[in-house]
Short mmCIF file of C-alpha atoms and ligand atoms in Angstrom, two decimals:
data_model
loop_
_atom_site.label_atom_id
_atom_site.label_comp_id
_atom_site.label_asym_id
_atom_site.label_seq_id
_atom_site.Cartn_x
_atom_site.Cartn_y
_atom_site.Cartn_z
CA MET A 19 42.27 53.66 134.65
CA ILE A 20 43.36 54.51 131.13
CA VAL A 21 42.02 57.52 129.27
CA VAL A 22 42.19 57.23 125.49
CA MET A 23 42.01 60.73 124.02
CA ALA A 24 40.11 61.28 120.77
CA ALA A 25 42.29 61.33 117.67
CA HIS A 26 41.54 65.03 117.10
CA ALA A 27 42.18 66.11 120.72
CA THR A 28 44.24 69.30 120.95
CA GLU A 29 47.12 69.94 123.31
CA LEU A 30 44.87 72.12 125.48
CA GLN A 31 42.27 69.38 125.72
CA ILE A 32 44.92 66.87 126.68
CA GLN A 33 46.19 69.26 129.38
CA ASP A 34 42.62 69.76 130.59
CA VAL A 35 42.17 66.02 131.10
CA GLU A 36 45.55 65.72 132.82
CA LYS A 37 44.61 68.54 135.20
CA ARG A 38 41.26 66.97 136.08
CA ILE A 39 42.99 63.69 136.82
CA GLN A 40 45.61 65.40 138.96
CA ASP A 41 42.99 67.39 140.86
CA TRP A 42 41.29 64.14 141.80
CA GLY A 43 44.58 62.98 143.25
CA TYR A 44 45.68 60.53 140.56
CA GLY A 45 49.23 60.19 139.32
CA VAL A 46 49.34 61.00 135.61
CA HIS A 47 51.37 58.87 133.18
CA PRO A 48 50.79 60.01 129.61
CA ILE A 49 52.01 58.45 126.39
CA TYR A 50 52.05 61.02 123.62
CA GLY A 51 51.67 59.11 120.36
CA SER A 52 51.81 60.58 116.89
CA GLU A 53 48.20 59.51 116.25
CA ARG A 54 46.70 59.70 119.67
CA THR A 55 47.47 60.31 123.34
CA VAL A 56 46.77 57.81 126.07
CA ILE A 57 46.81 58.85 129.72
CA GLY A 58 47.35 56.34 132.50
CA ALA A 59 45.90 57.41 135.86
CA VAL A 60 46.94 55.70 139.07
CA GLY A 61 46.28 55.97 142.75
CA VAL A 62 42.60 56.66 143.38
CA PRO A 63 40.52 54.48 145.69
CA GLU A 64 38.38 51.91 143.90
CA ALA A 65 35.22 53.54 145.25
CA ASP A 66 35.67 56.83 143.37
CA LYS A 67 36.62 55.29 140.06
CA ALA A 68 33.20 54.80 138.45
CA ARG A 69 32.24 58.44 139.04
CA TYR A 70 35.47 59.81 137.59
CA MET A 71 35.30 57.49 134.61
CA GLU A 72 31.83 58.68 133.71
CA SER A 73 32.84 62.28 134.10
CA LEU A 74 35.79 61.89 131.71
CA GLU A 75 33.82 59.85 129.23
CA SER A 76 31.30 62.65 128.93
CA LEU A 77 33.97 64.93 127.47
CA PRO A 78 33.78 65.12 123.67
CA TYR A 79 37.55 64.93 123.29
CA VAL A 80 37.86 61.69 125.23
CA GLU A 81 37.25 58.59 123.18
CA GLN A 82 37.24 55.95 125.85
CA VAL A 83 38.02 55.34 129.51
CA ILE A 84 39.14 51.83 130.35
CA ALA A 85 39.09 50.44 133.85
CA ILE A 86 42.08 48.36 134.75
CA LEU A 87 40.94 44.95 135.71
CA ARG A 88 44.28 43.23 135.52
CA PRO A 89 46.44 43.55 138.62
CA TYR A 90 49.15 45.16 136.52
CA LYS A 91 48.69 48.24 134.45
CA PHE A 92 51.92 49.59 132.97
CA ALA A 93 53.00 46.10 131.92
CA SER A 94 49.70 45.53 130.15
CA ARG A 95 48.88 45.66 126.45
CA ASP A 96 45.82 47.73 127.36
CA TYR A 97 48.19 50.50 128.39
CA ARG A 98 50.48 50.20 125.41
CA ALA A 99 49.38 48.31 122.32
CA GLU A 100 52.67 48.45 120.41
CA ASN A 101 55.66 46.36 121.45
CA THR A 102 58.24 48.12 123.60
CA ASP A 103 61.75 48.16 122.17
CA ILE A 104 64.65 48.63 124.55
CA ASP A 105 67.72 50.37 123.25
CA VAL A 106 70.76 49.04 125.11
CA LYS A 107 73.39 51.51 123.96
CA GLY A 108 72.66 50.85 120.30
CA VAL A 109 71.62 47.20 120.60
CA LEU A 110 67.87 46.96 120.21
CA ILE A 111 65.86 44.40 122.16
CA GLY A 112 62.33 43.79 120.93
CA GLY A 113 62.91 44.82 117.34
CA ASN A 114 63.02 42.60 114.29
CA GLN A 115 66.50 41.34 115.11
CA ILE A 116 66.65 38.66 117.78
CA ALA A 117 68.98 39.70 120.60
CA MET A 118 71.60 37.07 121.36
CA MET A 119 73.07 37.15 124.86
CA ALA A 120 75.77 34.59 125.53
CA GLY A 121 78.71 33.92 127.81
CA PRO A 122 79.63 31.88 130.86
CA CYS A 123 77.24 31.14 133.68
CA THR A 124 79.83 32.51 136.08
CA VAL A 125 82.81 34.79 135.67
CA GLU A 126 85.62 32.56 136.93
CA THR A 127 88.77 34.15 135.51
CA TYR A 128 89.61 36.84 132.98
CA GLU A 129 90.88 34.28 130.47
CA GLN A 130 87.82 32.01 130.74
CA THR A 131 85.44 34.95 130.29
CA TRP A 132 87.50 36.36 127.42
CA GLU A 133 87.60 33.03 125.55
CA SER A 134 83.87 32.58 125.88
CA ALA A 135 83.04 36.21 125.01
CA LYS A 136 85.30 36.28 121.98
CA ALA A 137 83.79 33.12 120.52
CA CYS A 138 80.25 34.36 121.21
CA LYS A 139 80.97 37.70 119.60
CA GLU A 140 82.53 36.08 116.54
CA ALA A 141 79.48 33.85 116.18
CA GLY A 142 77.19 36.89 116.28
CA ALA A 143 76.16 37.52 119.91
CA THR A 144 75.92 41.21 120.81
CA ILE A 145 75.44 40.92 124.57
CA LEU A 146 77.83 39.24 127.00
CA ARG A 147 76.32 37.38 129.94
CA GLY A 148 78.20 36.33 133.07
CA GLY A 149 77.52 36.13 136.78
CA ALA A 150 79.65 38.13 139.21
CA TYR A 151 77.16 37.60 142.03
CA LYS A 152 75.81 34.06 141.91
CA PRO A 153 72.67 33.03 143.72
CA SER A 154 72.90 29.47 144.84
CA THR A 155 70.65 27.00 146.53
CA SER A 156 73.64 25.71 148.49
CA PRO A 157 75.48 28.03 150.86
CA TYR A 158 78.62 25.95 150.20
CA SER A 159 78.89 26.63 146.48
CA PHE A 160 80.78 29.44 144.75
CA HIS A 161 79.07 32.82 145.05
CA GLY A 162 80.98 34.74 142.44
CA LEU A 163 83.93 37.11 142.20
CA GLY A 164 81.85 40.17 143.09
CA VAL A 165 83.31 43.53 142.01
CA GLU A 166 86.31 41.78 140.48
CA GLY A 167 83.89 39.89 138.22
CA LEU A 168 82.07 43.11 137.28
CA LYS A 169 85.38 44.66 136.26
CA ILE A 170 86.26 41.68 134.08
CA LEU A 171 82.87 41.82 132.35
CA LYS A 172 83.08 45.54 131.68
CA ASP A 173 86.63 45.38 130.40
CA ILE A 174 85.85 42.53 128.00
CA GLY A 175 82.52 44.08 126.98
CA ASP A 176 84.33 47.32 126.08
CA LYS A 177 87.10 45.55 124.20
CA LEU A 178 84.71 43.42 122.13
CA ASP A 179 82.00 46.07 121.79
CA MET A 180 79.46 43.86 123.56
CA ARG A 181 76.83 45.04 126.01
CA VAL A 182 76.99 43.35 129.41
CA ILE A 183 74.21 41.64 131.35
CA THR A 184 74.83 40.47 134.91
CA GLU A 185 72.77 39.63 137.95
CA VAL A 186 72.18 41.98 140.84
CA MET A 187 71.05 40.18 143.98
CA ASP A 188 71.26 42.79 146.69
CA LEU A 189 69.46 46.12 146.64
CA ARG A 190 72.54 47.73 148.24
CA ASN A 191 74.52 46.82 145.11
CA VAL A 192 72.20 48.24 142.46
CA GLU A 193 74.15 51.46 141.98
CA LEU A 194 77.45 49.61 141.89
CA VAL A 195 76.29 47.04 139.31
CA CYS A 196 74.87 49.86 137.18
CA GLU A 197 78.38 51.28 136.89
CA TYR A 198 79.58 48.12 135.14
CA ALA A 199 76.53 46.54 133.48
CA ASP A 200 74.26 47.58 130.62
CA ILE A 201 71.42 45.27 131.69
CA LEU A 202 70.59 44.21 135.24
CA GLN A 203 69.46 40.62 135.60
CA ILE A 204 66.98 39.79 138.36
CA GLY A 205 67.27 36.05 138.93
CA THR A 206 64.49 33.56 139.41
CA ARG A 207 65.08 33.42 143.18
CA ASN A 208 64.61 37.17 143.48
CA MET A 209 61.54 37.68 141.31
CA GLN A 210 59.53 38.27 144.44
CA ASN A 211 62.15 40.34 146.26
CA TYR A 212 59.96 43.43 146.17
CA ASP A 213 62.50 45.75 147.78
CA LEU A 214 65.00 44.82 145.08
CA LEU A 215 62.37 45.33 142.37
CA ARG A 216 61.59 48.78 143.76
CA GLU A 217 65.29 49.63 143.79
CA VAL A 218 65.86 48.69 140.14
CA GLY A 219 62.73 50.68 139.35
CA LYS A 220 64.57 53.81 140.46
CA VAL A 221 67.31 53.54 137.84
CA LYS A 222 67.10 53.70 134.07
CA THR A 223 69.44 50.78 133.32
CA PRO A 224 67.41 48.10 131.49
CA VAL A 225 66.31 45.18 133.63
CA MET A 226 65.79 41.55 132.61
CA LEU A 227 63.33 40.02 135.03
CA LYS A 228 63.48 36.25 135.19
CA ARG A 229 60.34 34.31 135.94
CA GLY A 230 60.23 32.88 139.44
CA MET A 231 60.65 29.13 139.20
CA SER A 232 57.26 28.61 140.87
CA SER A 233 55.56 31.76 139.68
CA LYS A 234 52.45 32.09 137.61
CA ILE A 235 52.55 34.42 134.61
CA GLU A 236 50.33 36.91 136.40
CA GLU A 237 52.68 37.06 139.39
CA TRP A 238 55.61 37.56 137.01
CA LEU A 239 53.87 40.48 135.32
CA GLN A 240 53.01 41.96 138.70
CA ALA A 241 56.70 41.80 139.58
CA ALA A 242 57.47 43.67 136.33
CA GLU A 243 54.86 46.21 137.37
CA TYR A 244 56.88 47.04 140.50
CA ILE A 245 59.81 48.07 138.31
CA LEU A 246 57.70 50.00 135.80
CA LEU A 247 55.77 51.77 138.55
CA GLY A 248 59.06 52.87 140.07
CA GLY A 249 59.80 54.75 136.85
CA ASN A 250 62.08 52.41 134.92
CA PRO A 251 60.36 51.66 131.59
CA ASN A 252 63.17 49.41 130.31
CA VAL A 253 61.96 46.02 131.47
CA MET A 254 62.25 42.73 129.60
CA LEU A 255 61.00 39.37 130.81
CA CYS A 256 62.89 36.08 130.75
CA GLU A 257 61.33 32.62 130.74
CA ARG A 258 63.90 30.27 132.32
CA GLY A 259 61.86 27.20 133.18
CA ILE A 260 59.55 26.38 136.03
CA ARG A 261 59.32 23.66 138.66
CA THR A 262 57.15 20.74 137.67
CA PHE A 263 57.04 17.05 138.57
CA GLU A 264 59.50 16.30 135.74
CA THR A 265 63.06 15.46 136.74
CA ILE A 266 64.74 14.47 133.46
CA THR A 267 65.16 18.16 132.70
CA ARG A 268 66.41 20.58 135.37
CA ASN A 269 63.33 22.76 134.86
CA THR A 270 60.39 22.64 132.48
CA LEU A 271 60.95 25.39 129.94
CA ASP A 272 57.50 26.87 129.52
CA LEU A 273 57.58 27.99 125.92
CA SER A 274 53.83 28.48 125.89
CA ALA A 275 54.51 31.39 128.24
CA VAL A 276 56.22 33.29 125.41
CA PRO A 277 53.19 33.87 123.14
CA ALA A 278 50.90 33.97 126.19
CA VAL A 279 52.91 36.76 127.79
CA LYS A 280 53.18 38.61 124.50
CA GLU A 281 49.40 38.72 124.31
CA LEU A 282 49.24 40.26 127.77
CA THR A 283 52.20 42.64 127.72
CA HIS A 284 54.14 44.93 125.41
CA LEU A 285 57.48 44.06 127.05
CA PRO A 286 60.15 42.05 125.17
CA VAL A 287 60.48 38.38 126.10
CA ILE A 288 63.79 36.54 126.33
CA VAL A 289 64.24 32.77 126.73
CA ASP A 290 66.98 31.02 128.73
CA PRO A 291 67.23 27.44 127.43
CA SER A 292 70.33 26.79 129.57
CA GLN A 293 68.68 27.05 133.00
CA GLY A 294 65.49 25.90 131.25
CA THR A 295 66.78 22.43 130.43
CA GLY A 296 69.98 21.92 132.40
CA LYS A 297 71.33 19.83 129.51
CA ARG A 298 73.70 20.88 126.76
CA SER A 299 72.15 18.38 124.32
CA LEU A 300 68.74 20.09 124.59
CA VAL A 301 69.81 23.71 124.31
CA MET A 302 69.95 23.82 120.51
CA ALA A 303 66.43 22.41 120.02
CA LEU A 304 64.87 24.68 122.63
CA THR A 305 66.66 27.73 121.22
CA LYS A 306 65.12 27.09 117.80
CA ALA A 307 61.73 26.48 119.38
CA ALA A 308 61.99 29.72 121.40
CA VAL A 309 62.63 31.70 118.22
CA ALA A 310 59.76 29.95 116.48
CA VAL A 311 57.27 30.88 119.23
CA GLY A 312 58.28 34.54 119.09
CA ALA A 313 61.03 35.16 121.65
CA ASP A 314 62.75 38.53 121.19
CA GLY A 315 66.05 37.23 122.49
CA LEU A 316 67.98 34.31 123.92
CA ILE A 317 70.38 34.08 126.83
CA ILE A 318 72.70 31.10 126.55
CA GLU A 319 75.56 29.75 128.67
CA VAL A 320 78.82 29.16 126.82
CA HIS A 321 82.04 27.94 128.44
CA PRO A 322 85.37 27.29 126.70
CA HIS A 323 85.83 24.14 128.80
CA PRO A 324 82.46 23.11 130.29
CA GLU A 325 84.02 20.16 132.11
CA GLN A 326 86.07 22.66 134.14
CA ALA A 327 83.21 25.06 134.85
CA ILE A 328 82.63 25.99 138.49
CA LYS A 329 78.89 26.15 137.85
CA ASP A 330 76.44 24.81 135.28
CA GLY A 331 78.99 22.98 133.12
CA ALA A 332 76.45 20.33 132.11
CA GLN A 333 74.20 22.89 130.48
CA SER A 334 76.96 25.08 129.02
CA LEU A 335 77.65 24.97 125.31
CA THR A 336 81.22 24.86 124.09
CA CYS A 337 82.33 27.75 121.89
CA GLU A 338 82.05 25.44 118.86
CA ASN A 339 78.51 24.42 119.89
CA PHE A 340 77.49 28.07 120.05
CA THR A 341 78.92 28.82 116.61
CA GLN A 342 76.94 25.90 115.22
CA LEU A 343 73.82 27.04 117.04
CA MET A 344 74.02 30.48 115.47
CA ARG A 345 74.45 28.93 112.06
CA GLU A 346 71.44 26.65 112.46
CA LEU A 347 69.30 29.34 114.07
CA LYS A 348 69.57 31.79 111.21
CA PRO A 349 67.13 30.04 108.83
CA VAL A 350 64.65 29.53 111.69
CA ALA A 351 64.64 33.26 112.42
CA GLU A 352 64.32 34.05 108.73
CA ALA A 353 61.43 31.64 108.34
CA ILE A 354 59.36 33.79 110.70
CA GLY A 355 60.52 37.05 109.16
CA ARG A 356 63.17 37.95 111.73
CA SER A 357 66.93 38.21 111.66
CA LEU A 358 69.74 37.25 114.00
C1 PEP B 576 71.94 32.20 135.69
O1 PEP B 576 71.55 32.88 134.73
O2 PEP B 576 73.06 31.67 135.75
C2 PEP B 576 71.01 31.98 136.83
C3 PEP B 576 71.43 31.72 138.04
O3 PEP B 576 69.72 32.10 136.45
P1 PEP B 576 68.35 31.78 137.25
O4 PEP B 576 68.12 32.94 138.14
O5 PEP B 576 67.35 31.68 136.14
O6 PEP B 576 68.53 30.47 137.97
MN1 MN B 577 73.74 29.38 135.31
#
């Protein structure tokens, strides 16, 4: 349940409510706002809830007690009405400026990653993407350079002053990937890997949680809840397309999920039009559409020579394509009062 303190509640009254909640055996998760304090209480059996809610509501310095009906609490707008901004070492995600993440699908070589990163940076991207550990449907395809790939990303990120986002697939590698990356990506295939979600909940490195390709929005938000509950508040969501009957596109990019999710949660929402369409020719249009429906950021695959790419060449933009995309995206962002 969520306890909304009265606007005039004093520090002592807030402490009193926290103590009562603790004495009943709840975990206490307060948000101290400048106007008002909100206290999240977790962990009491359903049966005792009504009694405790009434008791708190009878206090004159409590404005309201809200039962949590949704199966996620910390991810919910009921818990936090304002949008959450995530500060990735000086690059803000969720603010007015749209966060542009770009780079190769996969780190193949130093030169390939450098060429892509440099062009993306020059065009205005602030975050470098690239896979060092690649999930793959086929056991026969390339699975990434591993630590060598992480080192390449970090070195190039440092040189170009770009933050780095890369996927972590294995809970045993979380600490290692945190040493090299500024944002941990949880891929679509791992959205329901609950042990991995718990593990990234233990660190403070921001996490971008991709939507499972067959997951409902509610399941996606419940997955985010695992990370938040673990104690990591820096979670952003990423719509990357879902499985439907359609086969012309690789996935069906569910752009309706962007405003829908933003109604339900305070977390920033990123869109991946590369995995979302599987086709270079569609990436530009879907990027503009994503911005128009309120995405807080984009993650886009860019390869200096897509025809030579080990993975996802067909959906990768060339460096020139990305420069053009940034140019054409600017007025779209400005039209809705945001910047690039
Ligand atoms: C990727 O970003 O290259 C990737 C593998 O993403 P997803 O998990 O969405 O398939
Ligand atoms: Mn890819």
